[in-house]
PDB file of C-alpha atoms and ligand atoms in Angstrom:
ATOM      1  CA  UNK A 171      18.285  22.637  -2.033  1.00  0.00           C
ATOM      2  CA  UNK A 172      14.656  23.110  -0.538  1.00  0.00           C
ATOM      3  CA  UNK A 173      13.428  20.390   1.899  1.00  0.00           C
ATOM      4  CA  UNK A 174      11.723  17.194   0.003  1.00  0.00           C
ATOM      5  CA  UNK A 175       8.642  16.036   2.140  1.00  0.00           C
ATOM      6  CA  UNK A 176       8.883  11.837   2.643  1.00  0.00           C
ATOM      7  CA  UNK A 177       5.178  10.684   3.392  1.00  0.00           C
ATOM      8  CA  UNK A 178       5.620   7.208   5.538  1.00  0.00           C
ATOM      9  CA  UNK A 179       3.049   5.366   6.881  1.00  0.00           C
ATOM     10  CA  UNK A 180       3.888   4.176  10.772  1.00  0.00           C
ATOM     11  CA  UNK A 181       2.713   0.519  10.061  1.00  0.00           C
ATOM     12  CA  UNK A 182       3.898  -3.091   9.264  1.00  0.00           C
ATOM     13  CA  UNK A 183       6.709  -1.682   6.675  1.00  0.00           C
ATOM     14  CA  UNK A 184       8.098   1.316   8.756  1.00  0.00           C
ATOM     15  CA  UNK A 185      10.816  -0.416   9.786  1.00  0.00           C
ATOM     16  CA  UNK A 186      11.922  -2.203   6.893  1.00  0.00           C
ATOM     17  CA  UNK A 187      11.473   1.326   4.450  1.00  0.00           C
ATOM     18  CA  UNK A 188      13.622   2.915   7.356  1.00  0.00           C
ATOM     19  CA  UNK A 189      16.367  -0.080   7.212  1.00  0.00           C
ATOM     20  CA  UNK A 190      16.362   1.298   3.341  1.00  0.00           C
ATOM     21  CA  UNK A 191      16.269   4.515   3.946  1.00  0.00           C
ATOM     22  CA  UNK A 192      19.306   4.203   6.265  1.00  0.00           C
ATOM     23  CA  UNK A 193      21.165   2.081   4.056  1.00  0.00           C
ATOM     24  CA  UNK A 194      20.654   5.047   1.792  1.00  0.00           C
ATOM     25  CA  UNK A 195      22.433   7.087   3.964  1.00  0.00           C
ATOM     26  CA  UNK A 196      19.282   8.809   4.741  1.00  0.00           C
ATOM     27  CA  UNK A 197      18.485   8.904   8.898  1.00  0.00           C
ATOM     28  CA  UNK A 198      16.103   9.888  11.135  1.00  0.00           C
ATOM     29  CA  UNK A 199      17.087  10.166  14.548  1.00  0.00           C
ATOM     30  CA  UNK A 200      14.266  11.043  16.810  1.00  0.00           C
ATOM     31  CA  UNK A 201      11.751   8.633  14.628  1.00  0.00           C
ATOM     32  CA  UNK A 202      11.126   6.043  17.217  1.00  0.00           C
ATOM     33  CA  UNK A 203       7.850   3.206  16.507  1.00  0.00           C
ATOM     34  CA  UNK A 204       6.498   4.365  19.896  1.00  0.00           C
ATOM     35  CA  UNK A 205       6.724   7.953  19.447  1.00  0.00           C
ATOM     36  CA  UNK A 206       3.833  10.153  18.718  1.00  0.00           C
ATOM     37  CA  UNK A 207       5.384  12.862  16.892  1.00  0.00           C
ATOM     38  CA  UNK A 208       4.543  13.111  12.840  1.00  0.00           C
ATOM     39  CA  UNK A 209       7.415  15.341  11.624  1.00  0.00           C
ATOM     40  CA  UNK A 210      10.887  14.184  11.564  1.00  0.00           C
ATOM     41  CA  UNK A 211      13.886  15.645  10.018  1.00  0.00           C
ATOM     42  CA  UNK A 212      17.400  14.362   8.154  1.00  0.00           C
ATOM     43  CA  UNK A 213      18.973  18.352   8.304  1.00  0.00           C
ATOM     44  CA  UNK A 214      22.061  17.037   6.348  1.00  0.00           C
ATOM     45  CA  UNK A 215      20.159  15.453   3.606  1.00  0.00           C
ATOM     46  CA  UNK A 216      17.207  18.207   3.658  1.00  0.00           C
ATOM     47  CA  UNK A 217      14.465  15.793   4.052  1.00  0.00           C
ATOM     48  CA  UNK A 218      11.182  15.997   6.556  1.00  0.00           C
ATOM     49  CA  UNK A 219       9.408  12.824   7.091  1.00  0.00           C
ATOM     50  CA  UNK A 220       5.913  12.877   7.612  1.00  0.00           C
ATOM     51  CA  UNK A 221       4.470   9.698   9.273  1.00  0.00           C
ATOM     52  CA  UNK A 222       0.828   8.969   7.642  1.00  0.00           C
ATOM     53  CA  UNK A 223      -1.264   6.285   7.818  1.00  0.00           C
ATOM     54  CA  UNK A 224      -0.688   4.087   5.420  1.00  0.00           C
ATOM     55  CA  UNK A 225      -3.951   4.586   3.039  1.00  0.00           C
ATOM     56  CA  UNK A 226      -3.720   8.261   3.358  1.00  0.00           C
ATOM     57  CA  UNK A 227      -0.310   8.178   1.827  1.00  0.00           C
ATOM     58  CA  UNK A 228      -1.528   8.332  -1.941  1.00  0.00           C
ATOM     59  CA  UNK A 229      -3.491  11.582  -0.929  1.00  0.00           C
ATOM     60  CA  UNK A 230      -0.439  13.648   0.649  1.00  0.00           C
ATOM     61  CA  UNK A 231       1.451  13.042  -2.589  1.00  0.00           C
ATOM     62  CA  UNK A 232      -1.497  13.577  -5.067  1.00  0.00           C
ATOM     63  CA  UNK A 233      -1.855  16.433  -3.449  1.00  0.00           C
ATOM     64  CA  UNK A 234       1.829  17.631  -3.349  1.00  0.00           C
ATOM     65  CA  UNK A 235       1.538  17.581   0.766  1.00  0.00           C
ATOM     66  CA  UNK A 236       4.044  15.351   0.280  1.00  0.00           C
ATOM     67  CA  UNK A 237       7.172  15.290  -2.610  1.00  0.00           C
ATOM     68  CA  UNK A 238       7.354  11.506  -2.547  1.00  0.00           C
ATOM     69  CA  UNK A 239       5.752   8.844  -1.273  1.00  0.00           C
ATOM     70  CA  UNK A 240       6.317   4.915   0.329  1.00  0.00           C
ATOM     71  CA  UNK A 241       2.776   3.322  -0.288  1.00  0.00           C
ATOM     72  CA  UNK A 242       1.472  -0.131  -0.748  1.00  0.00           C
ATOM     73  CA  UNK A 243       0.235  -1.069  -4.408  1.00  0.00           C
ATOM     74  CA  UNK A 244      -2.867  -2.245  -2.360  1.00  0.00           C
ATOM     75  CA  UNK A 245      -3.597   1.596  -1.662  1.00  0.00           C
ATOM     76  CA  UNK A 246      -2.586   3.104  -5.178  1.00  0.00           C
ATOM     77  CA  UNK A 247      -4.705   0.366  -7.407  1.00  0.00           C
ATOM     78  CA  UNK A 248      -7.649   1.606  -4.409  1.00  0.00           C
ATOM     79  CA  UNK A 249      -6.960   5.323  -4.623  1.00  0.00           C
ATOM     80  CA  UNK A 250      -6.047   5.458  -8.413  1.00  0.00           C
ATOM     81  CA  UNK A 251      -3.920   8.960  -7.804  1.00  0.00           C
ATOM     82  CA  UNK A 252      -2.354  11.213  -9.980  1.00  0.00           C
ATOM     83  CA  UNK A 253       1.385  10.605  -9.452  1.00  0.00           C
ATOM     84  CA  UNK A 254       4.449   8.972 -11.434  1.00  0.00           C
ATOM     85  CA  UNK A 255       5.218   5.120  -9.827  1.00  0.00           C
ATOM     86  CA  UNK A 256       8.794   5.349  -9.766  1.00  0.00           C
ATOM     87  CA  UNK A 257      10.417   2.380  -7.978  1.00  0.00           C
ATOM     88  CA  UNK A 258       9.398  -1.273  -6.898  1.00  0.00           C
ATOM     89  CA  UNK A 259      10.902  -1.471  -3.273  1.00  0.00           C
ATOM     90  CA  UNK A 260       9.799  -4.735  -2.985  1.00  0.00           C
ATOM     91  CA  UNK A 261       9.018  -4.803   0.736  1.00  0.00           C
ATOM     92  CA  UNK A 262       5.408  -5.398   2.266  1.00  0.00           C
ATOM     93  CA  UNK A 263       4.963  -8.349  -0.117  1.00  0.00           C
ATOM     94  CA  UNK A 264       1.848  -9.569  -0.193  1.00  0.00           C
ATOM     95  CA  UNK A 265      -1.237 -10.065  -2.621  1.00  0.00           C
ATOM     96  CA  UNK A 266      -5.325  -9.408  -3.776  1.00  0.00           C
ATOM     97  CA  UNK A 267      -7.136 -12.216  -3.849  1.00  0.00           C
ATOM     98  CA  UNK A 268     -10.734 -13.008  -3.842  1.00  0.00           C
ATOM     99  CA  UNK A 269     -11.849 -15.780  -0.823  1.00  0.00           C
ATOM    100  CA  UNK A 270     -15.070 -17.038  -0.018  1.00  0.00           C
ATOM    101  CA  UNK A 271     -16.045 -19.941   2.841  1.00  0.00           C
ATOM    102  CA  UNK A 272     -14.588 -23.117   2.024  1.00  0.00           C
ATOM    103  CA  UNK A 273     -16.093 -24.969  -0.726  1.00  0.00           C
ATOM    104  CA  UNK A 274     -18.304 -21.992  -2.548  1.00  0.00           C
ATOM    105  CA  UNK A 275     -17.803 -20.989  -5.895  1.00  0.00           C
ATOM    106  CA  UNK A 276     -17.655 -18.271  -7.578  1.00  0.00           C
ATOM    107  CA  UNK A 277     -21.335 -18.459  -9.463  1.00  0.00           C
ATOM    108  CA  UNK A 278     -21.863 -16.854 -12.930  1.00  0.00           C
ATOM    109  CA  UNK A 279     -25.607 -16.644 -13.217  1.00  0.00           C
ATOM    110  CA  UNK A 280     -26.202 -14.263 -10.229  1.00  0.00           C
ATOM    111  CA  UNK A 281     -25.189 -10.593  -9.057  1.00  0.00           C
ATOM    112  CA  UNK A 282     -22.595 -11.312  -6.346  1.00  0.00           C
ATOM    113  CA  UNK A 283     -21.982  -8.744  -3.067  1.00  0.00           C
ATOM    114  CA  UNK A 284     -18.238  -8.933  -2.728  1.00  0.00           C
ATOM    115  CA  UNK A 285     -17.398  -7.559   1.218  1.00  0.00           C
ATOM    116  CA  UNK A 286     -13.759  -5.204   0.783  1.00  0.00           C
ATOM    117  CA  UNK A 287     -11.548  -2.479   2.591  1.00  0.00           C
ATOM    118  CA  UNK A 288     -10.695  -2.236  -1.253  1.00  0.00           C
ATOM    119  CA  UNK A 289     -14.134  -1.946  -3.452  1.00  0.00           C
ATOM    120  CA  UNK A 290     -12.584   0.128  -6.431  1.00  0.00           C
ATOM    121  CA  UNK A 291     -10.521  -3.180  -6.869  1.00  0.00           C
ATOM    122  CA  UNK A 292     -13.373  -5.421  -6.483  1.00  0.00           C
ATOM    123  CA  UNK A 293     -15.285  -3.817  -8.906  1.00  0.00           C
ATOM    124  CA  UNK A 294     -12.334  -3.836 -11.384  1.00  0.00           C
ATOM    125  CA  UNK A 295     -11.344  -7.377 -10.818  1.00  0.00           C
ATOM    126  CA  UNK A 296     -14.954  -8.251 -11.333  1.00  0.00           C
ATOM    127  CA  UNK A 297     -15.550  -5.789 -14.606  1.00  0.00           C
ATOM    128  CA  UNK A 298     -12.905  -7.665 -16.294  1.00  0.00           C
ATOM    129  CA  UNK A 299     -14.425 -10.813 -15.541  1.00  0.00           C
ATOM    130  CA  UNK A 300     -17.413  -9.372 -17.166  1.00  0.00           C
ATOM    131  CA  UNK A 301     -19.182  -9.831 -14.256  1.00  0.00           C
ATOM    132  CA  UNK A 302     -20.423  -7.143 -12.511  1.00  0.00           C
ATOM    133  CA  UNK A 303     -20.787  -6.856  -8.862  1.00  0.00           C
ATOM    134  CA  UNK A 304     -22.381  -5.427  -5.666  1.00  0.00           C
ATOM    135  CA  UNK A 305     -19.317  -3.891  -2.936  1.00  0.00           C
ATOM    136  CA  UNK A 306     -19.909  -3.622   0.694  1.00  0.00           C
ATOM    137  CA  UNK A 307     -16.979  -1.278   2.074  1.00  0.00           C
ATOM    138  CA  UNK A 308     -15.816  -2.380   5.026  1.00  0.00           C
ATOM    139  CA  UNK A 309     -12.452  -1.114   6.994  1.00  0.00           C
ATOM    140  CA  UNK A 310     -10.653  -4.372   8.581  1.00  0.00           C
ATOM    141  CA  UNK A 311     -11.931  -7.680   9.751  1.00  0.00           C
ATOM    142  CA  UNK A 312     -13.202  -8.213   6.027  1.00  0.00           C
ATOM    143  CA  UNK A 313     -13.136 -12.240   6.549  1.00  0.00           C
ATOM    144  CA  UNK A 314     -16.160 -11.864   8.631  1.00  0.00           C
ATOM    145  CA  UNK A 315     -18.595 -10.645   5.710  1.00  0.00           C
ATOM    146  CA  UNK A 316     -19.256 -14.205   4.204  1.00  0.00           C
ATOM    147  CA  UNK A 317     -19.339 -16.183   7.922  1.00  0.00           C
ATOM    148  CA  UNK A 318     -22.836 -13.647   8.902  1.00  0.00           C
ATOM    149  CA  UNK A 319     -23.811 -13.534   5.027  1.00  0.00           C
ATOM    150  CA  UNK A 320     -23.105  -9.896   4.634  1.00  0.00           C
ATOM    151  CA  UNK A 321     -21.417 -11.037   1.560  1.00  0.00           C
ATOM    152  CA  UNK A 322     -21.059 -13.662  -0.773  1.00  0.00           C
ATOM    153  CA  UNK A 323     -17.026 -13.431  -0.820  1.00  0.00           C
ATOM    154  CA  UNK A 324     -14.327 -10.931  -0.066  1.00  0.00           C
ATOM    155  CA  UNK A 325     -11.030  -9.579  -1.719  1.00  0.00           C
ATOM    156  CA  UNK A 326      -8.570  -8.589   0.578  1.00  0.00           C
ATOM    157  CA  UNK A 327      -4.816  -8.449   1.231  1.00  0.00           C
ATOM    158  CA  UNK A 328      -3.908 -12.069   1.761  1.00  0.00           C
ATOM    159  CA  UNK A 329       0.031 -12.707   3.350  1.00  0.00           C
ATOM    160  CA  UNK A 330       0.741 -16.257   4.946  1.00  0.00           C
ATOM    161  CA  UNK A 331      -3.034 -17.256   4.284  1.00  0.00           C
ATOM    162  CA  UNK A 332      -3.534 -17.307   8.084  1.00  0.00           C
ATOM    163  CA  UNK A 333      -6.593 -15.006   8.861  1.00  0.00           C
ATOM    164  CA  UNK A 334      -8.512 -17.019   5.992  1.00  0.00           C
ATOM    165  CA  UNK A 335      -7.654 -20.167   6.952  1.00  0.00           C
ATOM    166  CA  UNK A 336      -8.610 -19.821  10.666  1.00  0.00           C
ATOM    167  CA  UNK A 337     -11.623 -18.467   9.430  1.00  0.00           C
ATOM    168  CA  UNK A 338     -12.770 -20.992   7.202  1.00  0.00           C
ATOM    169  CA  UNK A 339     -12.351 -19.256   4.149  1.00  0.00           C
ATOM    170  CA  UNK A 340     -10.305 -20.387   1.129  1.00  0.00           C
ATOM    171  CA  UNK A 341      -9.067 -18.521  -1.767  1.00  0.00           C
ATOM    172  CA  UNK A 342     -10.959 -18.847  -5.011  1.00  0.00           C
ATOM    173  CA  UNK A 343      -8.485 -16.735  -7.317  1.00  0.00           C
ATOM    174  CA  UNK A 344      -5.303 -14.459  -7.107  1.00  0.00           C
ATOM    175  CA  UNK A 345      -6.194 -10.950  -8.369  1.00  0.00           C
ATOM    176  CA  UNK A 346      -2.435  -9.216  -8.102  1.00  0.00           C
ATOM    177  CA  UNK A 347       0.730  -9.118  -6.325  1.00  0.00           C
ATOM    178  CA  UNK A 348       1.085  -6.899  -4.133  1.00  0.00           C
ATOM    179  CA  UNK A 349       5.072  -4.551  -2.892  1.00  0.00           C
ATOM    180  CA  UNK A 350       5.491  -1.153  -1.737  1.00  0.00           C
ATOM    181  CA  UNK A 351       6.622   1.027  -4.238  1.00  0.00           C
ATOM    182  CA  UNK A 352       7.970   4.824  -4.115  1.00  0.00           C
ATOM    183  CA  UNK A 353       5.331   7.590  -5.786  1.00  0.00           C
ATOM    184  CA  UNK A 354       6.482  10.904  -6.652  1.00  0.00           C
ATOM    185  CA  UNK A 355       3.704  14.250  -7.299  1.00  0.00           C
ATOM    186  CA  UNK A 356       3.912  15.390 -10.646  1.00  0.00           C
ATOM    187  CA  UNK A 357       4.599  19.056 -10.294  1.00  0.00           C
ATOM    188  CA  UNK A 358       7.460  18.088  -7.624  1.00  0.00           C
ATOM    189  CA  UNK A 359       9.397  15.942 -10.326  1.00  0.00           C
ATOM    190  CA  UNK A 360       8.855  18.745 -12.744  1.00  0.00           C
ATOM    191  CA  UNK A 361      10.755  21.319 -10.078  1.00  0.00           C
ATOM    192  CA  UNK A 362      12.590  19.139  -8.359  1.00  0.00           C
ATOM    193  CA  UNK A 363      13.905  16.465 -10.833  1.00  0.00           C
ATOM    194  CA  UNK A 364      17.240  16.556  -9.571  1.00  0.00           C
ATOM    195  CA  UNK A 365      16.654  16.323  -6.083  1.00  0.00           C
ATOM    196  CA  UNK A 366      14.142  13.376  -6.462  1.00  0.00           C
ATOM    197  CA  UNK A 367      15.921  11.047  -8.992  1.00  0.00           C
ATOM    198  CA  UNK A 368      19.470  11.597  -6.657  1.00  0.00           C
ATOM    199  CA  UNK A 369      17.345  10.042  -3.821  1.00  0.00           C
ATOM    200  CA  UNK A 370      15.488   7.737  -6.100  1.00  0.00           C
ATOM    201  CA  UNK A 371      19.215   6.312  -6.631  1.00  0.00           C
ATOM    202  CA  UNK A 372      20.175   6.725  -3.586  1.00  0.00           C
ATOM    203  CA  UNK A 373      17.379   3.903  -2.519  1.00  0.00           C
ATOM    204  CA  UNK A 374      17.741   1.969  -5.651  1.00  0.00           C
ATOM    205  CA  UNK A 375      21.650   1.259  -4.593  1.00  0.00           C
ATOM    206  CA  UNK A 376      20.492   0.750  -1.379  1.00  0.00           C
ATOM    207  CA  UNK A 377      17.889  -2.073  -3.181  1.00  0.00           C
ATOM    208  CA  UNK A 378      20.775  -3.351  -5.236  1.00  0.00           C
ATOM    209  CA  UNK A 379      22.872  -3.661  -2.431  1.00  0.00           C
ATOM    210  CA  UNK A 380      20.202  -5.639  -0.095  1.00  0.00           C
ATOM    211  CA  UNK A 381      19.956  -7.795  -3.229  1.00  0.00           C
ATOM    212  CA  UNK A 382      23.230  -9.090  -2.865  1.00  0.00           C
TER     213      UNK A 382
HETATM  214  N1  ATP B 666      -1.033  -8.877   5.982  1.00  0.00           N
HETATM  215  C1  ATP B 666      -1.083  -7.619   5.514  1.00  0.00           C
HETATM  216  N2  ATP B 666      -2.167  -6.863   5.754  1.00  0.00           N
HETATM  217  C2  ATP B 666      -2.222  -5.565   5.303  1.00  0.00           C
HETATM  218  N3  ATP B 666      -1.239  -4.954   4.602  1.00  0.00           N
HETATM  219  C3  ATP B 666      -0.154  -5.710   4.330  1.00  0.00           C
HETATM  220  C4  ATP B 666      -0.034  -7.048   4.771  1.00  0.00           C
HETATM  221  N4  ATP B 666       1.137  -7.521   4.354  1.00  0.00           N
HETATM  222  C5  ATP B 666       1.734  -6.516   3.704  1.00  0.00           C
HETATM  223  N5  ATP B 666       0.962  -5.428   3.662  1.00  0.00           N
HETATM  224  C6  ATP B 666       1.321  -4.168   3.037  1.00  0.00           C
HETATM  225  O1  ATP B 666       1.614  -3.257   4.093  1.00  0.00           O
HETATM  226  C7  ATP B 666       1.028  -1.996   3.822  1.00  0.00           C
HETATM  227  C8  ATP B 666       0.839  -1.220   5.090  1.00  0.00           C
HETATM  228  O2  ATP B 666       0.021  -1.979   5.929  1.00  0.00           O
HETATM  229  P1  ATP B 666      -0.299  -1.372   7.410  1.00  0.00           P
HETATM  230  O3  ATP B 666      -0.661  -2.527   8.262  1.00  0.00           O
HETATM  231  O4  ATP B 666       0.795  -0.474   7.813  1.00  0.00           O
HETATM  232  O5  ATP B 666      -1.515  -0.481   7.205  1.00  0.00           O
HETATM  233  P2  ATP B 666      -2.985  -1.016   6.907  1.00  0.00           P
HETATM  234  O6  ATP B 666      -3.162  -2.417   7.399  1.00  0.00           O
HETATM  235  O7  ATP B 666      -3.184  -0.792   5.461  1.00  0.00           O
HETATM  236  O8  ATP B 666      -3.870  -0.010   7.704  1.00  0.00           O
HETATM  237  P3  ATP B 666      -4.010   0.091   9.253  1.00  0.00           P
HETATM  238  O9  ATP B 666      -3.188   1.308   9.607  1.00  0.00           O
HETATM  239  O10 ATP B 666      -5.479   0.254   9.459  1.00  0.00           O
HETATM  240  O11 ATP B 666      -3.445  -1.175   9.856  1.00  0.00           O
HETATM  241  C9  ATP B 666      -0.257  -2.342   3.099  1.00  0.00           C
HETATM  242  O12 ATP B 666      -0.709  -1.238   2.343  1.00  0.00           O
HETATM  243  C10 ATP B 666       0.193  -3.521   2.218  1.00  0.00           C
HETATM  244  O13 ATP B 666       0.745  -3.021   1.013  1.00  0.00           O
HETATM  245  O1  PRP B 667      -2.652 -13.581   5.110  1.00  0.00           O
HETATM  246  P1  PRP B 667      -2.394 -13.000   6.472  1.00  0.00           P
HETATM  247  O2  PRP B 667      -0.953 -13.082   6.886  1.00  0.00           O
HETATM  248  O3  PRP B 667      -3.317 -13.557   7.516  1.00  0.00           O
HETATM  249  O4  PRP B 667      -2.665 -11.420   6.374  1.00  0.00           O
HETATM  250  C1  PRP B 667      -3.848 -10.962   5.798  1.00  0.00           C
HETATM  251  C2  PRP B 667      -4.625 -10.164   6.838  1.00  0.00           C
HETATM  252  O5  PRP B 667      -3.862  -9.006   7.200  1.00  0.00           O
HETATM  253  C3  PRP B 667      -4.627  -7.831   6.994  1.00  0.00           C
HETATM  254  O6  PRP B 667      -5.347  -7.538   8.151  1.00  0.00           O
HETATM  255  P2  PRP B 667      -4.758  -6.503   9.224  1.00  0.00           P
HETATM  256  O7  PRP B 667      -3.783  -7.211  10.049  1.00  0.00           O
HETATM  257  O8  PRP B 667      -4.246  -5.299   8.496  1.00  0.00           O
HETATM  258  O9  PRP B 667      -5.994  -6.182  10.078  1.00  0.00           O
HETATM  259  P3  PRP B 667      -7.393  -5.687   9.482  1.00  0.00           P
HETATM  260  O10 PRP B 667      -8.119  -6.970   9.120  1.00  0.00           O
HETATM  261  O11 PRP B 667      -8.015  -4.925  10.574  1.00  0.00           O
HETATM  262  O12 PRP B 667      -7.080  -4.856   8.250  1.00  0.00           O
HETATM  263  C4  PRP B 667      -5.608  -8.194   5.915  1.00  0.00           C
HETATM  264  O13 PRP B 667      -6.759  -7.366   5.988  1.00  0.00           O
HETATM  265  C5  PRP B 667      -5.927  -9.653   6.223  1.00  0.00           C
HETATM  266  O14 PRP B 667      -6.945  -9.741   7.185  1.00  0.00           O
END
């Protein structure tokens, strides 16, 4: 059996994909948070884990850099790749939302500028609405766009409701929920079925058996 390339991202869910992972019988030794290397290695079970930033880690696998893939739904609705969605992992939960200062509403008879690290899903949450809108990309601190009127309102990852709420922001309406979920590349499930849907099971016992 030929190596299958993991793409991780070294962020807020490393540790709880590697509890998985290990639970799976699948084990990294050398991959400490504080290290700086990018390539790790399981020799028994003949997988190399490369650690990725976390938005980059639709790309690897759309681009078969990578076999399979742990990446937040946030990051494939944003990226819209080419690859087969294979497993809810339900880690990393979280959600899209659209917030604005406290009190504003979400007017109908003007074009709105909607501040996002995600514009794709702006736009898309918008377009459904049938009401189209202008996107300011912007790459973190996104709850600053409506307090210096860079933008009427934001969508953005929203957790415990914490960074809007000490910002004076409110939500005005879900968009989606948000997990991590396992992508595979197309031509690697087409050559290496077997491989990928043993560790596919392997992590969905290890699911089941968190469940319990
Ligand atoms: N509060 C949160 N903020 C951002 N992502 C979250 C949050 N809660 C859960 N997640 C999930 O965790 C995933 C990884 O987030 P992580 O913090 O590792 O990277 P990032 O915030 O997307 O980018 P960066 O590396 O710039 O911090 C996200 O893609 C998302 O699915
Ligand atoms: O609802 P909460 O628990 O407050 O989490 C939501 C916040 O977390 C993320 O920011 P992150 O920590 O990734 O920093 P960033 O703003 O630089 O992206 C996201 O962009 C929100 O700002």
């Amino acid at each position: 059996m030929a190596y299958l390339t993991l793409a991780l991202a070294k962020g807020r869910t490393l540790d709880s994909t590697i509890e998985l992972l290990e639970n799976a019988g699948i084990t990294f030794p050398d991959l400490q948070e504080e290290s700086r290397k990018l390539i790790f290695y399981d020799t028994e079970k003949q997988i190399k884990l490369i650690a990725v930033k976390a938005i980059d880690v639709p790309t690897y696998v759309e681009k078969g850099a990578a076999d399979i893939g742990v990446s937040g739904k946030d990051n494939i609705l944003e990226a819209q790749p080419e690859v087969y969605e294979m497993l809810d992992l339900k880690l990393g939960k979280c959600k899209f939302a659209v917030a604005g200062i406290k009190g504003d509403t979400l007017e109908k008879n003007r074009k709105l500028t909607i501040a996002s690290k995600y514009p794709t899903v702006a736009k898309k949450h918008f377009e459904r609405k049938g009401q189209p809108v202008e996107t300011v990309k912007l790459n973190g601190s996104v709850e600053l766009a409506p307090l210096i009127g860079l933008a009427d309102f934001i969508v953005d990852i929203v957790e415990t409701g914490n960074t809007i709420k000490e910002n004076g922001l409110e939500v005005v309406e879900d968009i989606e929920d948000i997990s991590t979920r396992l992508i595979v590349n197309k031509a690697s499930y087409a050559t290496k079925s077997q491989d990928i849907n043993s560790f596919i099971s392997k992590l969905q016992s290890s699911l089941e058996g968190s469940a319990i």
